[in-house]
Every structure is written in C-alpha cells, then in structure tokens.
CSV table of C-alpha atoms in Angstrom, one decimal:
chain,number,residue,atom,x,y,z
A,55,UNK,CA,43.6,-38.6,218.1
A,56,UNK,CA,45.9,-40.1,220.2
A,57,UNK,CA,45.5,-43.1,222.0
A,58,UNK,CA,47.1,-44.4,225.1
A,59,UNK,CA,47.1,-47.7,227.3
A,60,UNK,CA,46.9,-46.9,230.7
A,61,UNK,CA,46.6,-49.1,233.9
A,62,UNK,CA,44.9,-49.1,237.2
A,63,UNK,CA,46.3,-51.5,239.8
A,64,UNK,CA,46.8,-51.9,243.8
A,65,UNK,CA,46.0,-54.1,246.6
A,66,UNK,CA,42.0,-55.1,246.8
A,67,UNK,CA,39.3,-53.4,248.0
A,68,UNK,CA,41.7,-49.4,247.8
A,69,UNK,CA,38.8,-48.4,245.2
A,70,UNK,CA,40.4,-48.5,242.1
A,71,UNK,CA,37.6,-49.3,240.7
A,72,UNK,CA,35.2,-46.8,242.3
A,73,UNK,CA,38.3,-44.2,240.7
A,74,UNK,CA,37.8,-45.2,237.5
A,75,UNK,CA,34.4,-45.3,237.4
A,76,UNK,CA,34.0,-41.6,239.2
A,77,UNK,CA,36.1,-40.5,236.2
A,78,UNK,CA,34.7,-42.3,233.4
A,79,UNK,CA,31.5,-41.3,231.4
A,80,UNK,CA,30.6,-44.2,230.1
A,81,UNK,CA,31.0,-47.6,232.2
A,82,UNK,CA,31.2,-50.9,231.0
A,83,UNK,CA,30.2,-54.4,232.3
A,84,UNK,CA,31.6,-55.4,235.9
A,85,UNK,CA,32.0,-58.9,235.1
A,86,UNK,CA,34.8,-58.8,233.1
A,87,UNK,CA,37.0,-57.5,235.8
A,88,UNK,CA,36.4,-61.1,238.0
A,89,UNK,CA,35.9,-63.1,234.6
A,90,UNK,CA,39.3,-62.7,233.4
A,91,UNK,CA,40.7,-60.2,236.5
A,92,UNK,CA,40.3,-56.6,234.0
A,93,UNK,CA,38.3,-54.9,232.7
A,94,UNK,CA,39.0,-52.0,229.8
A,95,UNK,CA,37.2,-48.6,229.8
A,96,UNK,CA,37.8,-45.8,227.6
A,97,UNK,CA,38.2,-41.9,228.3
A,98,UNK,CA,39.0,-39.0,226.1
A,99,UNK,CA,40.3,-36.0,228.0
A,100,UNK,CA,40.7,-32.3,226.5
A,101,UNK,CA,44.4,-31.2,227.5
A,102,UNK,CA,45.0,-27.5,226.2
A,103,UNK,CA,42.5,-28.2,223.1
A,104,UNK,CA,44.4,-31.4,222.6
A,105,UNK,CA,42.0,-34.7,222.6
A,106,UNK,CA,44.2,-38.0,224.4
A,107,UNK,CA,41.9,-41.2,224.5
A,108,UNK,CA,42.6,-43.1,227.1
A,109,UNK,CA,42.6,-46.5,227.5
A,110,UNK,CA,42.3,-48.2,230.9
A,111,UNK,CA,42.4,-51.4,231.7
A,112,UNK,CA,41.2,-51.6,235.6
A,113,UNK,CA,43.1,-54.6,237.2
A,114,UNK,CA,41.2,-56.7,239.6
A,115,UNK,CA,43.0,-56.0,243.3
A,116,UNK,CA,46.2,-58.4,243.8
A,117,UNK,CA,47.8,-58.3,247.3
A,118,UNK,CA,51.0,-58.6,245.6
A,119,UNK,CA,51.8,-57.0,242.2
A,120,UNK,CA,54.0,-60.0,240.7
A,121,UNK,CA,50.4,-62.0,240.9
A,122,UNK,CA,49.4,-59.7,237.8
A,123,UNK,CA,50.2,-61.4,234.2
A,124,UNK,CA,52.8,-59.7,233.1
A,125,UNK,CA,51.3,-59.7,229.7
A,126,UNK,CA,48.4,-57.2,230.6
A,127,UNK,CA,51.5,-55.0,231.4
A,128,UNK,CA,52.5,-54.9,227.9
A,129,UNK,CA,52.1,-51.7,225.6
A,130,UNK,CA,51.3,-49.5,228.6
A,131,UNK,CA,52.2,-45.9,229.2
A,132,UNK,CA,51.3,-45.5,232.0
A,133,UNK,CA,50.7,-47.4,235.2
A,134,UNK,CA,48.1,-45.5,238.4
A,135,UNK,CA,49.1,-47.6,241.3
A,136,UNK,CA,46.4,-47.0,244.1
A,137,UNK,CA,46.7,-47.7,247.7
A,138,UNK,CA,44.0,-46.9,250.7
A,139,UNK,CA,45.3,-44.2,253.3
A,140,UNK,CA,43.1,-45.9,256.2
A,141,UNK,CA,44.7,-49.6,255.2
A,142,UNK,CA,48.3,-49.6,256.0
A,143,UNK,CA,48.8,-53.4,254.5
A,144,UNK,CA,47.9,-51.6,251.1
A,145,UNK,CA,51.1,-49.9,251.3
A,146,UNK,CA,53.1,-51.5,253.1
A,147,UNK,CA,54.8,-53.6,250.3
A,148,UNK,CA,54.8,-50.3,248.4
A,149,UNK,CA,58.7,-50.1,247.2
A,150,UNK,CA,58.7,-53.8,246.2
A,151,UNK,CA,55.1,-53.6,244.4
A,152,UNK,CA,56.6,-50.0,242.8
A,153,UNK,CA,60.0,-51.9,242.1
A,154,UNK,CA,58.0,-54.3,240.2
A,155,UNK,CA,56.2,-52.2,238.4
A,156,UNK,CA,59.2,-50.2,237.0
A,157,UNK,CA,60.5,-53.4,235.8
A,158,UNK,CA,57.2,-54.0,233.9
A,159,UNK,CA,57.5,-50.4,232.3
A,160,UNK,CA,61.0,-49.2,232.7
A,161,UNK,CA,60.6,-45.7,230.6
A,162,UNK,CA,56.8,-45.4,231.2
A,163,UNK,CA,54.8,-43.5,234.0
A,164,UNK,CA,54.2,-44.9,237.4
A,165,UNK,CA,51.8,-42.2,239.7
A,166,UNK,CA,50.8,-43.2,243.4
A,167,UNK,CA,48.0,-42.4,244.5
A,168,UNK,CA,46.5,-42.6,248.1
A,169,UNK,CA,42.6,-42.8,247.9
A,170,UNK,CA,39.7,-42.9,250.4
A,171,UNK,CA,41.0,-39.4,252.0
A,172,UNK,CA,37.6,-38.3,252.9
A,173,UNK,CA,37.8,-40.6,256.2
A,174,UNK,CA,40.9,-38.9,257.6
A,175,UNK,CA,41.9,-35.9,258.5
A,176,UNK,CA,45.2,-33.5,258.2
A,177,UNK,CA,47.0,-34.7,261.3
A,178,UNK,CA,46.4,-38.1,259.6
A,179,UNK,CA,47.9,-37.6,256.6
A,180,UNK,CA,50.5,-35.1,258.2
A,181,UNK,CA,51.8,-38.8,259.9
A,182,UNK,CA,51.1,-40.6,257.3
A,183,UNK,CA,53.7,-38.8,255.5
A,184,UNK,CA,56.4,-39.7,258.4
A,185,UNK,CA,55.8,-43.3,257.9
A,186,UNK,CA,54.7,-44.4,254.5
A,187,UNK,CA,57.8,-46.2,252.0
A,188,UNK,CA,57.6,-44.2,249.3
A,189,UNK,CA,56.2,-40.8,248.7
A,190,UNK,CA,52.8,-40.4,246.8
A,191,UNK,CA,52.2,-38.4,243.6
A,192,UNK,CA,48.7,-37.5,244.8
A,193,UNK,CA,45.8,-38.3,247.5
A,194,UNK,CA,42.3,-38.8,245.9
A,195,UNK,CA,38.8,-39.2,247.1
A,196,UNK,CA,36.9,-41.7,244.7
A,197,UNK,CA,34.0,-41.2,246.9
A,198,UNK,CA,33.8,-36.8,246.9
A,199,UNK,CA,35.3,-37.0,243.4
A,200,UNK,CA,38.5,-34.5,245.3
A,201,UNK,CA,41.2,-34.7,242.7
A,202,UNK,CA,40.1,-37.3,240.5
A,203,UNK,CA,39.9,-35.8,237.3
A,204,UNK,CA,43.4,-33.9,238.5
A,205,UNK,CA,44.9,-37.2,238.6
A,206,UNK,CA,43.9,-37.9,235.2
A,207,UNK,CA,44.3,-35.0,234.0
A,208,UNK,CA,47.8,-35.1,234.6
A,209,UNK,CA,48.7,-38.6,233.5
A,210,UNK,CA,47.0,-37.3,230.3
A,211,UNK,CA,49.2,-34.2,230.3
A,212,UNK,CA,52.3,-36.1,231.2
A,213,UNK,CA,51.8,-38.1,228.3
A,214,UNK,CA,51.0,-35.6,226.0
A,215,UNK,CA,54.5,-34.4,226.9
A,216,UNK,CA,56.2,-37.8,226.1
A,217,UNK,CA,54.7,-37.9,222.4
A,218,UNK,CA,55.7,-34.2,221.4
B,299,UNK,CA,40.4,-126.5,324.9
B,300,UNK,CA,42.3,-127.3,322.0
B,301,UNK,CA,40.1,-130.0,321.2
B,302,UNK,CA,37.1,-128.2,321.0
B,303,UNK,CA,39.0,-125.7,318.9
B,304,UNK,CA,39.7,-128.2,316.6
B,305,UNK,CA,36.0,-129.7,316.4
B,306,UNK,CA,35.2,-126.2,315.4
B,307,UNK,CA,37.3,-125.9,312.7
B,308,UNK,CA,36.4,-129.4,310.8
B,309,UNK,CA,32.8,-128.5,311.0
B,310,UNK,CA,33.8,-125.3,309.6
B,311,UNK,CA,35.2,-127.3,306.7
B,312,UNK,CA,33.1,-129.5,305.8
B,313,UNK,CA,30.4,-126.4,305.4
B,314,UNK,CA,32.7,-124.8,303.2
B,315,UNK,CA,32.9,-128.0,301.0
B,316,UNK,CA,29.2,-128.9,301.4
B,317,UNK,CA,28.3,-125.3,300.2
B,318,UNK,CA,30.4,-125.6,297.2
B,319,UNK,CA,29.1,-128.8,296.1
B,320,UNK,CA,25.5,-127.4,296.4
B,321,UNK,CA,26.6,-124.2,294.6
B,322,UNK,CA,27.8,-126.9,291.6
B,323,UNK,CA,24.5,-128.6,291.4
B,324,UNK,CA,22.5,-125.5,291.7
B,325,UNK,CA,24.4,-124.0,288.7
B,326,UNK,CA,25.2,-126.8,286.7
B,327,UNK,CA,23.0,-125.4,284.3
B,328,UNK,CA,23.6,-122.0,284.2
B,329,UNK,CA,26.9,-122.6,283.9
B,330,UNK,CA,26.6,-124.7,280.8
B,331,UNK,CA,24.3,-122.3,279.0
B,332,UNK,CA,26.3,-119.6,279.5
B,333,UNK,CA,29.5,-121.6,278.0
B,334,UNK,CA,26.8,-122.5,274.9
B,335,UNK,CA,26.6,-118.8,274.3
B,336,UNK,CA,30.1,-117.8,274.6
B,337,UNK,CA,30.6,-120.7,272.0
B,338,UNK,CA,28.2,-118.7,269.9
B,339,UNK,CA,30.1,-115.7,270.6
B,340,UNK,CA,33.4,-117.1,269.8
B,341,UNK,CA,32.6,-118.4,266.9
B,342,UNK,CA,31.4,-115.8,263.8
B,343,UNK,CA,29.7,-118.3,261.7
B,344,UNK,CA,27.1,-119.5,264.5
B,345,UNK,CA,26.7,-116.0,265.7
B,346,UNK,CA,26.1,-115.1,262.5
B,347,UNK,CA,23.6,-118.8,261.7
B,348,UNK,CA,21.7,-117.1,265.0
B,349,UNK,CA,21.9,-113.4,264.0
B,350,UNK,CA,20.7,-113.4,260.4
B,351,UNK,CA,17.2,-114.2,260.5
B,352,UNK,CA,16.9,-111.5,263.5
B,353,UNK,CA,18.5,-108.9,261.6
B,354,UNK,CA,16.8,-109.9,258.1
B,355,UNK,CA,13.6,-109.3,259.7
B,356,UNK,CA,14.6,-106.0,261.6
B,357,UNK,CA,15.8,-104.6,258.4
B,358,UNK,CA,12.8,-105.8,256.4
B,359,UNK,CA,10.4,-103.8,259.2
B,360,UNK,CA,12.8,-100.4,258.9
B,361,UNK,CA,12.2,-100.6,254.8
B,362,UNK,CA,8.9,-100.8,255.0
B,363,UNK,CA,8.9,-97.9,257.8
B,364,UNK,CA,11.6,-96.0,256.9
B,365,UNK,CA,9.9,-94.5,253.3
B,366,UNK,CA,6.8,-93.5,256.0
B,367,UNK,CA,8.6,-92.7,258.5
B,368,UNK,CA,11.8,-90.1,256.8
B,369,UNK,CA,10.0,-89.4,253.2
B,370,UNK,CA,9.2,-85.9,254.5
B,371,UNK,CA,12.5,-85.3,256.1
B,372,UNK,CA,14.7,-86.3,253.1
B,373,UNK,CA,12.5,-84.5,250.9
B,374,UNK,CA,12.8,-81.6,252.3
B,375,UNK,CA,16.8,-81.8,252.7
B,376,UNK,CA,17.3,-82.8,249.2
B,377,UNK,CA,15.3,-80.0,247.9
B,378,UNK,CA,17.2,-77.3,250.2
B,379,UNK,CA,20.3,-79.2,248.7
B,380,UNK,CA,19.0,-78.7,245.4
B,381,UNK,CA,18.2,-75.3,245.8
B,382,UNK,CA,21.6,-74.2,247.6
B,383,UNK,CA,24.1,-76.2,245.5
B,384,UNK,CA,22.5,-75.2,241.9
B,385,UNK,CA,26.3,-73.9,240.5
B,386,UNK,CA,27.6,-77.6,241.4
B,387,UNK,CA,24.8,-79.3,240.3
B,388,UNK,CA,24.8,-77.3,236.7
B,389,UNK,CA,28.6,-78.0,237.3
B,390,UNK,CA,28.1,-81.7,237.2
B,391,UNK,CA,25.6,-82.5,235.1
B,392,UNK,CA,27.0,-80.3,232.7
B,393,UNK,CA,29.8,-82.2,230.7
B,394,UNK,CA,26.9,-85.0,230.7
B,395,UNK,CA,24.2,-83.0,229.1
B,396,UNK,CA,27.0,-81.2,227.1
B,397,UNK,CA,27.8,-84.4,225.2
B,398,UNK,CA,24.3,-85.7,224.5
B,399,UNK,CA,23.5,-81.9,223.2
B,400,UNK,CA,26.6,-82.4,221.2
B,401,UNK,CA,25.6,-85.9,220.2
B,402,UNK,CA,22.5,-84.8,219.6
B,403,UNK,CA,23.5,-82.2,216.9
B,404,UNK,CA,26.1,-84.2,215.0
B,405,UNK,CA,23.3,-86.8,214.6
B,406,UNK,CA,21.1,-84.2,212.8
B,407,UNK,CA,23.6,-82.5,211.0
B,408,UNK,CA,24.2,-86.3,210.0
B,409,UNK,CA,20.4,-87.0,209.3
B,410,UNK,CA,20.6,-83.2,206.9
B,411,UNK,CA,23.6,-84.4,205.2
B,412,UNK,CA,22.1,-87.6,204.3
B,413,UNK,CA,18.7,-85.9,203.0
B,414,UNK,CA,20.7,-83.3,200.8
B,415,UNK,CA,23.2,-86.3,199.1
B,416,UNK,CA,19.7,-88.4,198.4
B,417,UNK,CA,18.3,-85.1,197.0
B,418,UNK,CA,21.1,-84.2,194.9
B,419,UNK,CA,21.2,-87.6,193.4
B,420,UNK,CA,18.1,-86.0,191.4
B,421,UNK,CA,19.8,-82.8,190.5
B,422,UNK,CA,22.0,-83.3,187.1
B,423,UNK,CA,22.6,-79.4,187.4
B,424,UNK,CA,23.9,-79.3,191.2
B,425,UNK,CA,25.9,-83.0,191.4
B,426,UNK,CA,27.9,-81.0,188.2
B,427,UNK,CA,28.0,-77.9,190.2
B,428,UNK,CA,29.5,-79.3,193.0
B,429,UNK,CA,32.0,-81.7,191.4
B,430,UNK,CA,33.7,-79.1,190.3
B,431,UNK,CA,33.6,-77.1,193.0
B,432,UNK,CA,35.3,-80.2,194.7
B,433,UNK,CA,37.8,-80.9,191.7
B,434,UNK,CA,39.1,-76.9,191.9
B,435,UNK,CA,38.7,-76.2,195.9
B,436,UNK,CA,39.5,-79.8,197.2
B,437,UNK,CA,36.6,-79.4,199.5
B,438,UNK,CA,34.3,-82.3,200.7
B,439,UNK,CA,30.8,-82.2,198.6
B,440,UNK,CA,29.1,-82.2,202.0
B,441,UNK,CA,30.7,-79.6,203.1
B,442,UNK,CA,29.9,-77.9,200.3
B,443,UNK,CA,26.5,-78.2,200.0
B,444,UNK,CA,26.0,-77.2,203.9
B,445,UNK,CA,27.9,-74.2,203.1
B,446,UNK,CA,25.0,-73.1,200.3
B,447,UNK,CA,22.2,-73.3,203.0
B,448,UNK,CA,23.9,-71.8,205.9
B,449,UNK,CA,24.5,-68.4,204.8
B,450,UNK,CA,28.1,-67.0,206.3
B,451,UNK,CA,29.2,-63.4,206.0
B,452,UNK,CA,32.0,-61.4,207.8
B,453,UNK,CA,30.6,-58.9,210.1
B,454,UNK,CA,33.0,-57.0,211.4
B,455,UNK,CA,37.1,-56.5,210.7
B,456,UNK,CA,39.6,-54.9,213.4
B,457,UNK,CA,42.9,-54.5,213.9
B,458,UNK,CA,44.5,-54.2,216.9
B,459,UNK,CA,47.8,-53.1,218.1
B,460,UNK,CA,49.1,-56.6,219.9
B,461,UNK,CA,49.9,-55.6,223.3
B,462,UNK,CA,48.9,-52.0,224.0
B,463,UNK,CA,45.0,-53.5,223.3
B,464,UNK,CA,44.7,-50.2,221.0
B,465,UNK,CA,42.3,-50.0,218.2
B,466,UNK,CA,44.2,-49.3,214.0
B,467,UNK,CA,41.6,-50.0,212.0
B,468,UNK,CA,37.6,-51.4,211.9
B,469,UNK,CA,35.6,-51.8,209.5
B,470,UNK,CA,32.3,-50.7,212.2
B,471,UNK,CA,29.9,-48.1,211.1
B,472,UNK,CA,27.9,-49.2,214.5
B,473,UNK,CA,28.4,-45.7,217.0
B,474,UNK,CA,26.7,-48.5,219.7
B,475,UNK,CA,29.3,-50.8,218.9
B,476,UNK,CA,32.5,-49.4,221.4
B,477,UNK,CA,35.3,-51.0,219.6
B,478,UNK,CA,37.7,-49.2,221.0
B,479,UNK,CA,36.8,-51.1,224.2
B,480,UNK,CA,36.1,-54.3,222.2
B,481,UNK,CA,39.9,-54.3,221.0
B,482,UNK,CA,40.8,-53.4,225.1
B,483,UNK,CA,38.9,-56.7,225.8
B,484,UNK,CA,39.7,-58.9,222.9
B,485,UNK,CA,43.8,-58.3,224.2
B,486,UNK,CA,42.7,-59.0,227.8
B,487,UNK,CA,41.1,-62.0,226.8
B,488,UNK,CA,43.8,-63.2,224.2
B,489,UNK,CA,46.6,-62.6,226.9
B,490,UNK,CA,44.5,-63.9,229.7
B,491,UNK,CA,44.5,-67.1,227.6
B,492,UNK,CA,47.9,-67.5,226.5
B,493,UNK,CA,49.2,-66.6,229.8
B,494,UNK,CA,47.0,-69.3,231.0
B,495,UNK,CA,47.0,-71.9,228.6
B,496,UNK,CA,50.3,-71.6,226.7
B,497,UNK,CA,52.8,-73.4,227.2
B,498,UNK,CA,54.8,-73.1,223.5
B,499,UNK,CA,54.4,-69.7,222.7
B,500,UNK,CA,51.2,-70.3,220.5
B,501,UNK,CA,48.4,-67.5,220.0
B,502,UNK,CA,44.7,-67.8,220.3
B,503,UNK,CA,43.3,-68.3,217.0
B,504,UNK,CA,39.5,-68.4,217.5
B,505,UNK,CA,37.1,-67.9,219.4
B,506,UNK,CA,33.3,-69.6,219.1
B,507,UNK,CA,30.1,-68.2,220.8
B,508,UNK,CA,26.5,-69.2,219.3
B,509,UNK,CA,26.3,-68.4,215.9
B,510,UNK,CA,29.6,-66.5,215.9
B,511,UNK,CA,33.2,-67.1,215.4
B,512,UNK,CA,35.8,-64.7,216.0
B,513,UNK,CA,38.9,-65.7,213.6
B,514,UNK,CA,42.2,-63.8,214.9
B,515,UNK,CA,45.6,-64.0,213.4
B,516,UNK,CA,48.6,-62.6,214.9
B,517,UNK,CA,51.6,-60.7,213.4
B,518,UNK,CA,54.4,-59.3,215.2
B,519,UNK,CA,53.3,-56.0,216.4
B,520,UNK,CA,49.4,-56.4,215.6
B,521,UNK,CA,46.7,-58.5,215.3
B,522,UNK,CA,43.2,-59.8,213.4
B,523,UNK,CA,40.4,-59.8,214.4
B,524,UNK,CA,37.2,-61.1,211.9
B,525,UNK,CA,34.4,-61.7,213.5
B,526,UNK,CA,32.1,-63.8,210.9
B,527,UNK,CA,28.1,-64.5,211.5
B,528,UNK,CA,26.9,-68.6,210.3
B,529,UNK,CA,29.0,-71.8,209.8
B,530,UNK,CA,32.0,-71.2,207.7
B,531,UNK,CA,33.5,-74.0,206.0
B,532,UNK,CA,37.2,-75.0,206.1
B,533,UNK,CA,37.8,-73.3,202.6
B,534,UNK,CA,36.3,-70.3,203.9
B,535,UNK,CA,38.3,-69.9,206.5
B,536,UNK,CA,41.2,-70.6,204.4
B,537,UNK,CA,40.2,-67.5,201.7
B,538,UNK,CA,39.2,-65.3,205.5
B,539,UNK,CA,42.6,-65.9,206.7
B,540,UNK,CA,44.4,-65.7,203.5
B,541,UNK,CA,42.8,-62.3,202.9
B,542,UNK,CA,44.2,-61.2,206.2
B,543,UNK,CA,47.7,-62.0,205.0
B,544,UNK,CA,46.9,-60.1,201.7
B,545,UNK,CA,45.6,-57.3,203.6
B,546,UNK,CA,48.8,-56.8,206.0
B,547,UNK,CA,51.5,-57.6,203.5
B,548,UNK,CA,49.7,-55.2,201.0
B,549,UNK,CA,49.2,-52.4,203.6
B,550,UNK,CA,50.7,-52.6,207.2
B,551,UNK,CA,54.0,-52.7,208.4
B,552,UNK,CA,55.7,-52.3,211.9
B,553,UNK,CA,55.8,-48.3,211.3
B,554,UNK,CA,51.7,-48.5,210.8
B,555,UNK,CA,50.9,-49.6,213.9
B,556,UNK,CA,53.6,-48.6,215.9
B,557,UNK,CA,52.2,-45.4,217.3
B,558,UNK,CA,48.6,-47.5,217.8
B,559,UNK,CA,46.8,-44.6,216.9
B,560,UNK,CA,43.5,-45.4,214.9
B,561,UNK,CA,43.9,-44.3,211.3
B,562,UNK,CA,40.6,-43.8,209.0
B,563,UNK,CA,42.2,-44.3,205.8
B,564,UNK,CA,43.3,-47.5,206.9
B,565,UNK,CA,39.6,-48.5,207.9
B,566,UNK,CA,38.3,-47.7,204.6
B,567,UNK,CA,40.7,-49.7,202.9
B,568,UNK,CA,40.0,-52.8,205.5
B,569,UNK,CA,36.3,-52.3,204.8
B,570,UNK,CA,36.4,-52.3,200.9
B,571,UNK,CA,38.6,-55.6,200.9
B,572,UNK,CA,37.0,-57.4,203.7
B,573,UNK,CA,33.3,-56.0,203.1
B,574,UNK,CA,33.0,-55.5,199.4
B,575,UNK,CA,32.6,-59.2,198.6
B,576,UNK,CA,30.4,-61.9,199.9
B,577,UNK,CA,32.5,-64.9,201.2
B,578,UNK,CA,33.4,-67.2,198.4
C-alpha cells in the first residue's frame, strides 16, 4: 500500500482540526497538537479499488505560515491549506502564506480550502468570490460533513496520479 | 490740635511696645519648647534616641496581635494562592525536589552497588566470571553486575523514512500498537527538537521515559528507532547501535526507503536480527 505525507495547516481557530477529525476513523490524542504544535493521524482511502494511506500531520493554527518549522514541511505531498469563509483575516495573507508554501513544496500539491460554509449563504460566497486573493480548490463544511471526504478523496486521487 | 494729636500717638506707642514685651514674657516658654523639639526634629539621632522605645513597644503590641488579629485572613489567602497557582508552584519546587529524587536514587544505586561488590567478594565463580567479562568488553565490574539483575530487552524496532515521518519496517506484532502514527510522532518530535534545540546540525539520539529508552540513529534518508524496556548498560548500547549499522549497511539503501512505502519482507528480516537474540 502506498503511503503518503500529507499536511493540514491555516490560520487558528478555521477548523482544521475539526476537518480532520470529521474525516478520520480513528482519532488520536489532542495533546500532542499543543505539546509540540502537531499532531499525526492516519487514513486509508479506497480510490478506484486502489488503497493510499494517508498520513496527516494536523498543524496547530499559525497566523502566519513562515511561523511553521520548516522541517515538519519536509517529505510532504501534499499540503490542505484551510481558511474560514466568515473570518476574512484567515485569508487575507492568502497569496503570501500560499507563496510560502510553494516554496516549502515546489512540485507537491497545495489545495485551498474554505471551511465553516454552513453559516453563509450563496450571495455570500457569490462575493466572497469577488474579493478573496486567490481562488479556492473547494469550500467544506467540517461541521455538516459537506465535501469532506470529496476533499480527501481528491488529494488521494491526485496523488495516486503522481505515483503512476 | 496738633498737640493732642501727638499725645495720642506716643501713647499709641508705648502700648504697642508694652504689648510686645508682655507677649515675650508670656511665651518665653513656649517658645523655647517648641525650639527643643525642632532641635529633636532636626537632628536624626535624638529623634531617633526619643522614637525607638515608642516604636519598639508599638511594634512589640502589633506581633503579639497581629498572629490573632490576621491568622484567619492570611490563611485563607495563602490557601486560595495555593490552590490557584498549583502549575507554578509544581513549577518551582520542581527542580528542587527533582534533585533530591535524583540524589536520592544515585545514593541507593550506590548503597546496591556496594552490597553486590561485598557479596561477590564471596563468590570465586562470579569475581572470575566478571573479570573476564571486564578483560574482553572493557566494561566496569559494577556495571556489569547491575546489568545481570536488571533485566534489559529490546521491545520494539522501526524504521522510519527521515522526513516524510512514514513507517519501512517494524518489528510490532501489536494490532493496538498504531505505529504508523508512532513513526508520524516520533518525526514530529525529533524535528520539533532539532528545530528547537540545534544549533550544529546534530540529531536526537535518545529519548528516556520511566523504564524505557528509545535509542534512535539517523542515516541519510532514514532513521532508527529501538525502543528497549530496563537499564541498558553502555556496552549494550554499543552492541544495540552497532546492530543498527549492521542492519542498514547489510539491507537498506537510499532506493529502499525512497518511496517510504512499508515493506513486510523488510520487517521480518528487522525482527529476526533484532528480536531473535536476547541482548548480550
């Protein structure tokens, strides 16, 4: 089976964490994520009969990215930025956090995702769209579980692609 | 006209003068008292000659009524202190009950060491036992002998791709035992510390908690991990860490690890050389 490194970063409080753990089976000790600022978690997904464990290491919330050690960067494959759609100082520094991250993984996957879209509405995310830096891959809802496991799923899939 | 005017104005006078020298006389006394005390004043050492006994007894009233007075109060403010503050208070009475723990231990592993030399003086058998073990290992007697009665045995083996966090091999049989996730931590915690700590490039090499050690030696694209149960001596960890070397120049390479996907064979191979013998 193959195994792949995969991070979850983004400003505080955009529920990274609650992403991960709507996603995850199995869930692992909190205190390791404000121990030593991450905390691992493991999750093998089925893409078109093909089994892709995924490792993710779920980075405690940084209002800037460069604050991250760039070591827990290393060996990734693929990095799930995550802002809040109701918080606009959680993307407001989006190109220079994203411009960071492709210089921590220049050939690797970056995906941005807008969470918490279960407190807006269309119209909302309709201007959202006019205003926000940098495009997003996909909007989630950590809370309803709405495209979750699509965001995932695709990483996965993405992945998959990069190793055949 | 003028004349009388005049009159007037010497009486005047002399009342003026006449009530002046009657306010003198009157307040002769006053006067010179109240120069006395701003002498006093003036001057710390009398003030103090005239203060001290005042204030020695003042201050010997308040201790006697202060303990019946504020015991209650202060009480009550320490123990909401107390029970408030307990992280800094464990904070600093730690390192002081960390050393006596410390010294505490060192003095019985002292007291032990002395009982086994005075035993062994008895036992032809073990004192010839040992003495060689010292001539061929190079290995203190002492050490030796506390070696025999703690019993030391490596638990577990991984190895771990060195940044990625991603499991190769392990020698765990344990389906409770996630060690995917544990190699996931053991790279968060070995980068969190270098990142931290380092400041020449050097790797975190061990690891202690209660009666574990976890022994890790790095390579260039992978890591070990050996996570051994009881006290090991130096020579032990010597032989652990020269069996890692064996291990990896015998059966990894960069093109093993480099797709860090976990390989089966691998682990049976790790758990026949790690597993297969106690420790020497």
């Amino acid at each position: 089976m193959i195994s792949k490194k995969v991070i979850l970063t983004g400003s505080f409080g955009v529920g990274k964490t609650s992403l991960f753990e709507q996603f995850l089976y199995s869930k692992f000790s909190q205190k390791y994520l404000t121990t030593i600022g991450v905390k691992v978690d493991k999750k093998v997904i089925d893409i078109d009969g093909k089994k892709l464990s995924l490792i993710i290491w779920d980075i405690a919330g940084e209002v800037k990215q460069d604050k991250v050690p760039n070591s827990y960067f290393l060996g990734t494959s693929a990095i799930i930025y995550v802002f809040d759609v109701t918080r606009k100082s959680t993307y407001e520094e989006l190109e220079r956090d994203i411009d960071h991250l492709k210089k921590m993984l220049p050939s690797g996957i970056i995906s941005i995702v807008g969470n918490k879209i279960d407190l807006v509405n269309e119209d909302f995310i309709q201007e959202l769209k006019q205003n926000i830096p940098l495009p997003w891959d996909i909007l989630t809802s950590a809370k309803t579980g709405e495209n979750v496991n699509e965001l995932f799923l695709n990483i996965g899939s993405q992945l998959l692609a990069q190793t055949t | 006209m003028a004349d009388v005017l005049q009159k007037t104005n010497t009486s005047i006078s002399d009342d003026n003068r006449l009530f002046e020298e009657l306010k003198e006389t009157l307040l002769r006394e006053d006067r010179e008292a109240l120069q006395r005390l701003q002498d006093i004043l003036d001057q710390p050492e009398k003030l103090s000659h005239k203060m001290s006994p005042v204030l020695e007894k003042r201050l010997s009233l308040f201790k006697e009524a202060f303990p019946k007075e504020y015991k209650a109060i202060i009480e009550k403010i320490i123990a909401e202190k107390l029970a408030n503050s307990k992280e800094e208070l464990l904070e600093a009475i730690y390192p002081i009950m960390g050393k006596l723990i410390k010294k505490y231990i060192s003095l019985q592993f002292q007291l032990l060491r002395e009982s086994i030399d005075q035993k062994m003086k008895f036992s032809i058998w073990h004192k010839i036992k040992t003495k060689s073990k010292v001539f061929f290992t190079g290995v203190k007697s002492d050490e030796i002998i506390l070696g025999d009665l703690i019993d030391s045995s490596i638990e577990n083996v991984f190895i771990i791709q060195k940044h990625s966090g991603l499991l190769i091999a392990s020698t765990n049989d344990d389906p409770t035992l996630h060690d995917d996730l544990i190699a996931g931590m053991m790279t968060a915690i070995k980068s969190f510390a270098e990142d931290a700590f380092d400041k020449n490039g050097a790797e975190l090499e061990v690891i202690s908690y209660d009666n574990y050690q976890l022994l890790l030696e790095s390579y260039y694209s992978y890591y070990f991990v050996v996570a051994v149960t009881g006290n090991i001596s130096s020579a032990q960890n010597a032989k652990i860490h020269e069996k890692m070397n064996t291990f990896a120049r015998k059966n990894l390479n960069r093109n093993t690890v480099k797709t860090g996907q976990f390989s089966p064979s691998l682990s049976i191979k790790l758990k026949s050389f790690f597993l297969s013998n106690p420790l020497p």
